[in-house]
Structure formats: C-alpha cells, structure tokens
XYZ file of C-alpha atoms in Angstrom:
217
model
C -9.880 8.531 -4.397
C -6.609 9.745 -4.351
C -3.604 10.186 -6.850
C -0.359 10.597 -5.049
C 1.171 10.855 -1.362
C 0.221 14.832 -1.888
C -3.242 15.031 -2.458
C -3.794 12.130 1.169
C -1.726 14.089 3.473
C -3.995 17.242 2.527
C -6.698 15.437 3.654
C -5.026 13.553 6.673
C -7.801 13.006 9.365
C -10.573 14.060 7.397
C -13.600 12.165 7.509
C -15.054 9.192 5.353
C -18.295 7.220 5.146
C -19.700 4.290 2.872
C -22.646 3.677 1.564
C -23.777 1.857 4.243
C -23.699 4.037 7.208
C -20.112 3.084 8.596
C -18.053 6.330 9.337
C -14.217 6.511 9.541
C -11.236 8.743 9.018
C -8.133 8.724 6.764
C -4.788 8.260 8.726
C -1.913 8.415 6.418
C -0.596 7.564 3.077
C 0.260 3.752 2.187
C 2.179 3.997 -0.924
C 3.117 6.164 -3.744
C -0.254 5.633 -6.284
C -2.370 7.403 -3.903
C -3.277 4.504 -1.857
C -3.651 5.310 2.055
C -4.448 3.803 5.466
C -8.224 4.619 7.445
C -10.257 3.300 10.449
C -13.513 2.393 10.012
C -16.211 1.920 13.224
C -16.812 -1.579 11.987
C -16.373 -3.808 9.716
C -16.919 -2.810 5.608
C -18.220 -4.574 2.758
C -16.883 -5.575 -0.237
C -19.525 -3.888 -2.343
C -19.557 -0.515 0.325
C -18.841 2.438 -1.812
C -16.288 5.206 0.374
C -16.979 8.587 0.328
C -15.137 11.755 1.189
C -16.850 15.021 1.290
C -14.036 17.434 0.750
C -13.660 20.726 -0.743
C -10.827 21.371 -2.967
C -9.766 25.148 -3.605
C -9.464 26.386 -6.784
C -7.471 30.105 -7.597
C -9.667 32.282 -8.934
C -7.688 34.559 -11.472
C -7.335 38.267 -10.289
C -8.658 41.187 -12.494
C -8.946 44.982 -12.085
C -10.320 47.351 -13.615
C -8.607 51.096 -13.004
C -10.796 54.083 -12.775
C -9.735 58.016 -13.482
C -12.330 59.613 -12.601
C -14.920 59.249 -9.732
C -17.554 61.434 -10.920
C -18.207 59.208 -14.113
C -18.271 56.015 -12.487
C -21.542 54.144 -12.196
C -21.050 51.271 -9.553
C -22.906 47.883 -10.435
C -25.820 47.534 -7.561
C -25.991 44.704 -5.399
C -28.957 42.439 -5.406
C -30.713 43.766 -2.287
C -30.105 46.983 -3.870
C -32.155 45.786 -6.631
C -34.824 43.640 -4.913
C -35.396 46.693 -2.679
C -35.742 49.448 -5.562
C -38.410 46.869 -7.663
C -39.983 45.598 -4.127
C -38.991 42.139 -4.662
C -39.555 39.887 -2.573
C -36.546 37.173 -1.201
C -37.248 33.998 -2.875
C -37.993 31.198 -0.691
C -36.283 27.862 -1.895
C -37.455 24.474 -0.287
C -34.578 22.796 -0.831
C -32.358 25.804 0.619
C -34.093 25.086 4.202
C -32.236 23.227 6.728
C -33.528 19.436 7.410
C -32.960 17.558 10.519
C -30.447 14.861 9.905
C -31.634 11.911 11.233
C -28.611 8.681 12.080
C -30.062 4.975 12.223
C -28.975 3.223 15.002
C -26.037 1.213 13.826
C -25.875 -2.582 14.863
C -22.327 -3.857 15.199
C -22.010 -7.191 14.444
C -20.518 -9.176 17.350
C -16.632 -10.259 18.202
C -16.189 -14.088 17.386
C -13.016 -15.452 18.484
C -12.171 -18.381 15.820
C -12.466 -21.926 16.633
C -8.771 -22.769 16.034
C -8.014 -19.749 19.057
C -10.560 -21.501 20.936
C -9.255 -24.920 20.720
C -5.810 -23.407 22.233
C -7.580 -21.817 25.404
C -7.478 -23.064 29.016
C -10.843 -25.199 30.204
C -11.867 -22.111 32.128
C -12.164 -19.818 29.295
C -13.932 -22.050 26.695
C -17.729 -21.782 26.009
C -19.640 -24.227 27.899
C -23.256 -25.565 27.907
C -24.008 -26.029 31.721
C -26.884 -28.112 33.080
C -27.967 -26.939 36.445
C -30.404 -28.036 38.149
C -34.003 -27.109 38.478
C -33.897 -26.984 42.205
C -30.922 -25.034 41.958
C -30.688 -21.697 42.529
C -28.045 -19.260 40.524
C -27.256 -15.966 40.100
C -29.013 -14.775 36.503
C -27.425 -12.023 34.540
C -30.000 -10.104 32.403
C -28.925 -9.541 28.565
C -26.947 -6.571 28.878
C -24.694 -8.035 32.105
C -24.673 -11.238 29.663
C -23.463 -9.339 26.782
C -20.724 -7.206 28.834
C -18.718 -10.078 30.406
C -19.005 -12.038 27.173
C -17.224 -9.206 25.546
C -15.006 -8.157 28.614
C -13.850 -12.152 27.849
C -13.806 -12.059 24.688
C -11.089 -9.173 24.759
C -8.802 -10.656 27.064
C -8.924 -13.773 25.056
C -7.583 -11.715 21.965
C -5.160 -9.709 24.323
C -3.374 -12.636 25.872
C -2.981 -14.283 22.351
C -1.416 -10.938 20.976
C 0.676 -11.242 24.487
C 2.034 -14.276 23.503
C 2.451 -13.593 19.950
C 4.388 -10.883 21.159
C 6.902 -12.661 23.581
C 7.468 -15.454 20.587
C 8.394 -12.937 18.608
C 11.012 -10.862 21.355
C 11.870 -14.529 21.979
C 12.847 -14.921 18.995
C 14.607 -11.754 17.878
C 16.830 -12.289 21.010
C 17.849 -15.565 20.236
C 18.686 -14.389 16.568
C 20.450 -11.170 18.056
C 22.861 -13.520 20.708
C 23.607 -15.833 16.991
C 24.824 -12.628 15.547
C 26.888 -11.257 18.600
C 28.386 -14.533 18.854
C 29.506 -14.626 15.109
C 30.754 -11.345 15.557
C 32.947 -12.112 18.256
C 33.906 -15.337 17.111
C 35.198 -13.321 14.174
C 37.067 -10.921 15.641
C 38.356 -13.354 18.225
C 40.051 -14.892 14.550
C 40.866 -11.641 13.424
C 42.986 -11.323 16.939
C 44.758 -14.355 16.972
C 46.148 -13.914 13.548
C 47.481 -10.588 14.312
C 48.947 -12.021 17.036
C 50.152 -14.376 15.467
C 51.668 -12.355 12.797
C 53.288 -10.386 15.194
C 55.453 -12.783 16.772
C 56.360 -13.950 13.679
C 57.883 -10.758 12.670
C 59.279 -10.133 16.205
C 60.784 -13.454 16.179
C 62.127 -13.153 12.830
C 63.893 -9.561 13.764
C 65.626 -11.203 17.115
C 67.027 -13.967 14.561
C 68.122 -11.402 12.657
C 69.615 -9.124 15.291
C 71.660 -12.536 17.139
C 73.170 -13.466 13.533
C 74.437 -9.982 12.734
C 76.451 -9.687 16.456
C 78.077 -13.441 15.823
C 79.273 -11.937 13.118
C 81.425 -8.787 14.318
C-alpha cells in the first residue's frame, strides 16, 4: 500500500476497510519498506483485501498567457454561458445522484479464552454445567444479561492474566537490575581496595626511605 516511512505518516489516522466490511485506521509506520501498524474493529481474514480511499495531490504546472490589449481580447465562455445562449438543458446523470449508503449489521465473533488459560483459573471462574433442580427456583438471566456477564468475565479473566504477566516480568527485571548493582559495586569495592592498597605501599615505601636517609647524616 505503501512505499516508505513518508508516504504512511501522510496518511497517519486515515481510514481503512477490507473487503469484508471490517473498518479500521492506520496508526504509524512499522519499518522502513513502507510497512505500518492499524486497528481493525475485529478480527481480519487472511484472504480480506485492505483498502484506503485516499486522494493524492498532484501539481498542476502553471501557465499564462499575457494580454496587451483589452479591446481585442475575446474571453473563452463558460459552460452555463453556453448552455444558456443555445437553451440547453443541464444534463441529468443517474449515476451522478446521491444513493443512500446502506451498512450491514456486523456480527463480531465472540471472545474465547483458550483452554490452556482456562486450565490455570481458580474453580470459581471456570465454566461449569450446573444441574439444579426442577423444584428449584433460580434467578434466570435472559440472553442479553447472559451475554454481558459472560463477557464482563471473560475480560477480567484476560486482565488478571496480563496482571500477572506483568508483575513476572517487573519481577524479573528487578531481580536482574539488583545482579547488576551488585556487580557494580562488587567491582568498584575491588577497584578501592587496590588503590588502597597501592597507596600504602607507596607511603610506606617513602617513610623507609625518609628513616634511611636521617641514619645516615
């Protein structure tokens, strides 16, 4: 669709559809071949064509012409002008008419939360078959209450697993930043000591040096 960086953040937040209905919008460039990032309102196909309906300007190349004289001028007559001298009529196009646009209702298909996420959750928040019984009486939620809490659940199923994807990962970049601190300071800690060390050293050697000269005078 694109060829470089250039041409996507032209069109940043313009808007995209595929063949199939599915309308989305292009964020921001992805790479350096023209490749870039959108949202889509659901899911796309493999086989979904994207299209953006964009205009592109083009310079149109400047020309004059001079005129000298304004008495010998003839000016070129618009087309009303004409239609009105000949008493033509304004021709009526069909396909020039505006049309009602008309949007099928869009069926999203549903939020499934994988088995192996399931198999991870508590007892409360797994999908269970319940027999009551017939006697029994309950509390029945018509399709549309069924349909909101099983996606209300569904949600905080796939926020608390981002949750704790989240705190393994700060979990872990702590642990990996305290390694790294502690190298550090275990290296300068060395780096101290031996100039220590090295000073010493040279102080001691100067006192030697300073006691051997005054036994000698």
């Amino acid at each position: 669709m694109f060829n470089s960086p250039l041409e996507v953040a032209k069109f940043e937040g313009a808007s995209v559809k595929t063949v199939s209905g599915i309308r989305g919008q292009v964020k921001k460039a992805a790479g350096s071949a023209g490749m870039f990032r959108a949202t889509f309102e659901d899911k796309i196909k493999i086989s979904d064509i994207v299209f953006l309906r964009a205009l592109h300007t083009i310079p149109i190349k400047k020309f004059y012409n001079p005129i000298t004289s304004l008495l010998s001028v003839t000016y070129m007559r618009s087309i009303a002008e004409i239609r009105r001298s000949k008493n033509m009529a304004v021709p009526n196009k069909q396909d020039s008419h505006y049309k009602p646009i008309a949007r099928v209702a869009k069926h999203f298909n549903p939020l499934v939360v994988p088995k192996s996420l399931q198999a991870e959750l508590p007892f409360k928040s797994k999908p269970k078959i319940i027999k009551t019984d017939s006697t029994s009486r309950a509390v029945v939620m018509d399709e549309h209450d069924k349909k909101v809490s099983d996606l209300i659940g569904k949600i905080n199923l796939l926020y608390k697993d981002k949750s704790k994807k989240k705190r393994e990962k700060d979990t872990k970049q702590r642990s990996e930043y305290k390694l790294k601190r502690q190298a550090e300071e275990a290296e300068a800690d060395s780096r101290r000591k031996k100039k220590r060390k090295t000073f010493f050293r040279k102080e001691g050697q100067h006192q030697r040096g300073g006691k051997s000269g005054g036994s000698k005078d």
